[in-house]
Short mmCIF file of N, CA and C in Angstrom, two decimals:
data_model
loop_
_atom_site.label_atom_id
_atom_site.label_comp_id
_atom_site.label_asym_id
_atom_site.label_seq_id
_atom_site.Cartn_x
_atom_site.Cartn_y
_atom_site.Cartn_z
N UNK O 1 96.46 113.44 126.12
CA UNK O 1 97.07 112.17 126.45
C UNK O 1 96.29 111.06 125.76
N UNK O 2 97.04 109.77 124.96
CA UNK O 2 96.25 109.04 123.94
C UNK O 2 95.64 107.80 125.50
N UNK O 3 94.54 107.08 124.96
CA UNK O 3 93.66 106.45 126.09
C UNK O 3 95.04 105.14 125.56
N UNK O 4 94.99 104.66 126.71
CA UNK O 4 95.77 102.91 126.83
C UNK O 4 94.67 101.99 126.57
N UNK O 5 94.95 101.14 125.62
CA UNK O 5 93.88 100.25 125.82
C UNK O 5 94.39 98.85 126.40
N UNK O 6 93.28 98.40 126.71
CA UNK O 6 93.66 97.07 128.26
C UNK O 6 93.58 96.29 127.29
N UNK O 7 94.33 95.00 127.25
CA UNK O 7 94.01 94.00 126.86
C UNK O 7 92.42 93.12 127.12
N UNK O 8 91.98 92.62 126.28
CA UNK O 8 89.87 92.12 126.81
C UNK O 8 90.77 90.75 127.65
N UNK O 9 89.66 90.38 128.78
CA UNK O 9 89.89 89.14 129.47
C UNK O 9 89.70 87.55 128.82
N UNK O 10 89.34 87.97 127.65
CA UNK O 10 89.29 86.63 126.79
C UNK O 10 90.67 86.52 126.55
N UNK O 11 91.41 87.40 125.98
CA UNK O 11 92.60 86.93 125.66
C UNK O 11 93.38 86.85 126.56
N UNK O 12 93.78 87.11 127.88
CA UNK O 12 94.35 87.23 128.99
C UNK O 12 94.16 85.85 129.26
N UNK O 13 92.83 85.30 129.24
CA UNK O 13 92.23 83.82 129.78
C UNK O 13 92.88 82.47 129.13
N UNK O 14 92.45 83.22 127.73
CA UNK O 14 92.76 82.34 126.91
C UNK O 14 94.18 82.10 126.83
N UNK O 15 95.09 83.21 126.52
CA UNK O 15 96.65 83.23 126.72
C UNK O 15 97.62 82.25 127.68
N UNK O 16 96.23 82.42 128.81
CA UNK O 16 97.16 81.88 130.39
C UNK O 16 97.00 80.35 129.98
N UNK O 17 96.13 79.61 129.35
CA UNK O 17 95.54 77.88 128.98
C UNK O 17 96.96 77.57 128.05
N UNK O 18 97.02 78.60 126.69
CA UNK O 18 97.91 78.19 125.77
C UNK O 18 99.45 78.46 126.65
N UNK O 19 99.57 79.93 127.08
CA UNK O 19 100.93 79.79 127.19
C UNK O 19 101.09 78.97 128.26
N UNK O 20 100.49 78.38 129.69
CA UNK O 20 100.82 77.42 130.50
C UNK O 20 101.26 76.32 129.88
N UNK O 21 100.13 75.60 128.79
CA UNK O 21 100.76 74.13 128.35
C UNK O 21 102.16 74.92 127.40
N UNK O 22 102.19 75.47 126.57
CA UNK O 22 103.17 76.17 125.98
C UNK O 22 104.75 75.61 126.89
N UNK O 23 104.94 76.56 128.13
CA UNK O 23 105.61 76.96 128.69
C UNK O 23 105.87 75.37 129.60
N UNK O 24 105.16 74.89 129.77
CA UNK O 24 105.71 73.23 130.59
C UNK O 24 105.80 72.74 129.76
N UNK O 25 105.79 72.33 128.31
CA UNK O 25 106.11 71.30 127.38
C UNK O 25 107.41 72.21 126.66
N UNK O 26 107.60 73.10 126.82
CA UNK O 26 108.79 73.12 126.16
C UNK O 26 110.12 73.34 126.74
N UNK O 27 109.71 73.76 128.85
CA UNK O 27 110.43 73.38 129.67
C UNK O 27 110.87 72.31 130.29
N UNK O 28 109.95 71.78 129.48
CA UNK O 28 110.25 70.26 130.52
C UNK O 28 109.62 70.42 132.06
N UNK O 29 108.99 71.25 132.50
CA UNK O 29 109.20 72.07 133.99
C UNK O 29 107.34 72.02 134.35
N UNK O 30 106.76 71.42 134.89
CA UNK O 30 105.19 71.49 134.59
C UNK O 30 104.99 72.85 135.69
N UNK O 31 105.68 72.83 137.08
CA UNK O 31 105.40 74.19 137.41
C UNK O 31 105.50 75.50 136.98
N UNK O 32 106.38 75.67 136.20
CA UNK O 32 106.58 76.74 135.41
C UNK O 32 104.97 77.18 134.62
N UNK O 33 104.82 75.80 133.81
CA UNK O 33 103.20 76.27 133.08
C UNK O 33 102.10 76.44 133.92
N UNK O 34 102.70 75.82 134.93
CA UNK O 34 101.38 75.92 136.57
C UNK O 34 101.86 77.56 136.79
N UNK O 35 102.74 77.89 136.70
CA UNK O 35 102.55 79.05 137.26
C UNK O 35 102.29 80.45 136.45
N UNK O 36 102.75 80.41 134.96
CA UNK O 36 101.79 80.97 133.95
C UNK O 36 100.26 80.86 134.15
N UNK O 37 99.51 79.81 134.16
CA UNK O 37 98.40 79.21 134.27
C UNK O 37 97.70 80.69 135.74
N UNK O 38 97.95 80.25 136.35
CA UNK O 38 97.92 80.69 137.89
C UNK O 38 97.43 82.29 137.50
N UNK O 39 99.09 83.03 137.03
CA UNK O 39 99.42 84.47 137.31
C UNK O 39 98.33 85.14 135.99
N UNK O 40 97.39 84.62 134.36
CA UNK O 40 97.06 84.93 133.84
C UNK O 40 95.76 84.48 134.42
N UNK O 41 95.18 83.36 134.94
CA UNK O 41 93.89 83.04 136.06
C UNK O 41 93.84 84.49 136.77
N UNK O 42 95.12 85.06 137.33
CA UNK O 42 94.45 85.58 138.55
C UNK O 42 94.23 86.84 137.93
N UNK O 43 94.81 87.30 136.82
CA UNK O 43 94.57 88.24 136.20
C UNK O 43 93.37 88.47 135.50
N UNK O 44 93.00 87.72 134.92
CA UNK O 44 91.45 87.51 134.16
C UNK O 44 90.22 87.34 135.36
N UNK O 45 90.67 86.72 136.49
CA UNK O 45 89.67 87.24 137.74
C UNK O 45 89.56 88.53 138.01
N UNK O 46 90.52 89.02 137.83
CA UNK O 46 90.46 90.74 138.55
C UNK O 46 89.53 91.48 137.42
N UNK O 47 90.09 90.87 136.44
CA UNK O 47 88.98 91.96 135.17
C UNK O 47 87.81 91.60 134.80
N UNK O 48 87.43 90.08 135.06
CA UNK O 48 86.03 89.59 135.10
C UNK O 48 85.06 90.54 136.66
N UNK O 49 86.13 90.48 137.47
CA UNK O 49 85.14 91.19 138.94
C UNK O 49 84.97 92.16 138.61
N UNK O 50 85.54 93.33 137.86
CA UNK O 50 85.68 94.52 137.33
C UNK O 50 84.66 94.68 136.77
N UNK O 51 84.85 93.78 135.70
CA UNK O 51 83.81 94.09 134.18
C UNK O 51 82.24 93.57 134.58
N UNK O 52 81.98 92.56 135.55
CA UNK O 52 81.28 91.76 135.43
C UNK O 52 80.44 91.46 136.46
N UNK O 53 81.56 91.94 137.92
CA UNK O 53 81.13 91.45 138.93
C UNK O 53 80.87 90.20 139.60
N UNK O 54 81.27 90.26 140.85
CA UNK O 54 81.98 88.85 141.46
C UNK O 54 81.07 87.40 141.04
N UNK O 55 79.42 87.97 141.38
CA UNK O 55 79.31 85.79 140.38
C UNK O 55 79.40 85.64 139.29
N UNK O 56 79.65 86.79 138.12
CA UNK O 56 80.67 86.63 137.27
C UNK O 56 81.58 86.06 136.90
N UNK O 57 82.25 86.63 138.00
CA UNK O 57 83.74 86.26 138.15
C UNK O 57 84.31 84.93 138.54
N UNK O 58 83.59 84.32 139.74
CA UNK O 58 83.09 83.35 140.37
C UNK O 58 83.27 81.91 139.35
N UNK O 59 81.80 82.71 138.28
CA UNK O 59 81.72 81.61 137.07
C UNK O 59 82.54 81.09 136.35
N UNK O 60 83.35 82.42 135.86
CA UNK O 60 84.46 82.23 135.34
C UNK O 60 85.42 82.03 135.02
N UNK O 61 86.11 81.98 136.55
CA UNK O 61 87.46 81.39 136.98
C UNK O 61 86.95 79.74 137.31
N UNK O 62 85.77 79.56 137.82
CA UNK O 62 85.27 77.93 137.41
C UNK O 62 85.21 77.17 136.33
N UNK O 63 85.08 78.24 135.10
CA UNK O 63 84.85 77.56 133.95
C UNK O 63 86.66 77.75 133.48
N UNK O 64 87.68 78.42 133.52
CA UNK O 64 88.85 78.60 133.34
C UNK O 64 89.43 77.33 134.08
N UNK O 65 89.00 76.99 135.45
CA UNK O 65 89.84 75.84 136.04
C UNK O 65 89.28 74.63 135.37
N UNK O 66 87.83 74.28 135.15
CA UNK O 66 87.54 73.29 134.99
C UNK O 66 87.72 73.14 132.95
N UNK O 67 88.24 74.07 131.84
CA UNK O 67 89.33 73.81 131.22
C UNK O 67 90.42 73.31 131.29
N UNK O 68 90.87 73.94 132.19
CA UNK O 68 92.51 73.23 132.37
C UNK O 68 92.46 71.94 133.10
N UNK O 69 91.18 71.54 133.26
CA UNK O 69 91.18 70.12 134.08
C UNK O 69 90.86 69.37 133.20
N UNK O 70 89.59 69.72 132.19
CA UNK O 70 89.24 69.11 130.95
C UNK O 70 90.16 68.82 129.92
N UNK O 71 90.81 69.82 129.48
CA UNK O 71 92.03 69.84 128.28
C UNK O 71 92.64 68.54 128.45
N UNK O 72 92.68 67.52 129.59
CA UNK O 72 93.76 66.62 129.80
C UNK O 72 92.97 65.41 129.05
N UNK O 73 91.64 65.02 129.52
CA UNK O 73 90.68 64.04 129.18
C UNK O 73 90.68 64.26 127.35
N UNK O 74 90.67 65.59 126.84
CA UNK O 74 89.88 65.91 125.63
C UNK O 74 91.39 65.52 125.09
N UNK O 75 92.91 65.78 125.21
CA UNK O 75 93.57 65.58 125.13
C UNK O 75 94.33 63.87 124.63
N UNK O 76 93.64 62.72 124.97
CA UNK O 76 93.91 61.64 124.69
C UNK O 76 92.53 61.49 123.60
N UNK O 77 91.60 62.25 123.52
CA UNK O 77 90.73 61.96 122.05
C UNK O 77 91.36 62.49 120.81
N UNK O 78 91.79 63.99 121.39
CA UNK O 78 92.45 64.44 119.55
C UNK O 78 93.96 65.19 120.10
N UNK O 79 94.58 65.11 120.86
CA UNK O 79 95.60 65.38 120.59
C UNK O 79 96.17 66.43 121.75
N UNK O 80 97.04 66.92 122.26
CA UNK O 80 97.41 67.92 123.35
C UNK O 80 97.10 69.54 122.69
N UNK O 81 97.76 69.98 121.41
CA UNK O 81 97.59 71.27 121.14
C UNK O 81 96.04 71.25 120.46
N UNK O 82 95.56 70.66 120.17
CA UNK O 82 93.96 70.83 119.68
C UNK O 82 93.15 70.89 120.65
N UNK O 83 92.89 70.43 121.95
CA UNK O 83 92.12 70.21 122.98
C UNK O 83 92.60 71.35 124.03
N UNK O 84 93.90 72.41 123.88
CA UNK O 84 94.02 73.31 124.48
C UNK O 84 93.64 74.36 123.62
N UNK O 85 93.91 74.46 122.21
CA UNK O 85 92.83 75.64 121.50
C UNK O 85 91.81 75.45 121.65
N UNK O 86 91.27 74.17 122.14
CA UNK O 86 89.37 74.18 122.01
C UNK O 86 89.24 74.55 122.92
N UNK O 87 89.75 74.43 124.80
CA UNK O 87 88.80 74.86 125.87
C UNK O 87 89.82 76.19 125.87
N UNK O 88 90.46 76.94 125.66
CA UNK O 88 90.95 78.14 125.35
C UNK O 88 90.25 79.04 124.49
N UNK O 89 89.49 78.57 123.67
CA UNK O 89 88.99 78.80 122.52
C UNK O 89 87.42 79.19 123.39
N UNK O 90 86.94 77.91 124.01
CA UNK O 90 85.69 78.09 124.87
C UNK O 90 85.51 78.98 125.71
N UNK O 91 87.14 79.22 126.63
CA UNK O 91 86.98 80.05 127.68
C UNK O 91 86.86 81.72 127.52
N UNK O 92 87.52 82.38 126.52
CA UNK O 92 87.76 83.08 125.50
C UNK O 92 86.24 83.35 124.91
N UNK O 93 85.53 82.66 124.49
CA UNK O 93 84.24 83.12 124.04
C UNK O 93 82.86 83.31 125.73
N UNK O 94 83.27 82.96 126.52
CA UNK O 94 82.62 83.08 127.64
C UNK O 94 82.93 83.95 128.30
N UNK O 95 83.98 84.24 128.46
CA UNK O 95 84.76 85.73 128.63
C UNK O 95 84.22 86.96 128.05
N UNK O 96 84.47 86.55 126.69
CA UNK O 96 84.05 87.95 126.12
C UNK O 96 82.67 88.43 126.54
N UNK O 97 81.75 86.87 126.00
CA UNK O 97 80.04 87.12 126.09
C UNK O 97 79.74 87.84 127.65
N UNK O 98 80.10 87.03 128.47
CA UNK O 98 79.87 87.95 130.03
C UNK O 98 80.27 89.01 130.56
N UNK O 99 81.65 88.96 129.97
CA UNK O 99 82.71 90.61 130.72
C UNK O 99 83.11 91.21 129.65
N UNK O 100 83.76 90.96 128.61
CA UNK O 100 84.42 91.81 127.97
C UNK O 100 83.49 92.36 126.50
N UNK O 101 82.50 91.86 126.27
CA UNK O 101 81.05 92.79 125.73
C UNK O 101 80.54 94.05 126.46
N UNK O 102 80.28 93.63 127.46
CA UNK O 102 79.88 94.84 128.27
C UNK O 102 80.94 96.27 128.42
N UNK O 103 82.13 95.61 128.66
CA UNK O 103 83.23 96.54 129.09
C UNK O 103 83.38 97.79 127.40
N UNK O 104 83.12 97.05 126.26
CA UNK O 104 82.93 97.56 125.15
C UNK O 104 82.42 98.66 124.89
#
């Protein structure tokens, strides 16, 4: 039987930042991207506790929310899609370095 491979929690993390703003700016619908946002958060928690263990995990869903809180501020300096690749981009490399290195 061939092994499945999991998607790493960087991209899960990162995915949930882009496709949330993604998914409310092109719905018109901001809950909709709230709720992308949410269902790829809660997913990248489960595999950070996994990989990493809970103050890990802890950290990380802190540093994931307090992106999506940042993106808005960084957002009126350079722009909406540049300031969501950058803390997507951030969250994604903190991810990997803590949980998804190890899991390797």
């Amino acid at each position: 039987m061939a092994k499945v491979q999991k998607v790493p929690s960087a991209v899960v993390a990162a995915s949930g930042l882009i496709g949330g703003y993604g998914v409310a700016r092109w719905t018109k619908k901001r809950q909709l991207g709230g709720a992308v946002l949410a269902v790829a958060g809660a997913a990248a928690a489960q595999q950070w506790r996994r990989e990493a263990g809970g103050k890990a995990a802890g950290a990380l869903t802190a540093a994931y929310l307090a992106a999506f809180a940042g993106s808005h501020p960084l957002a009126k300096k350079m722009g909406a899609w540049p300031a969501v690749f950058s803390v997507a981009g951030g969250v994604a490399l903190a991810s990997w370095a803590i949980a998804d290195r190890r899991a390797s």
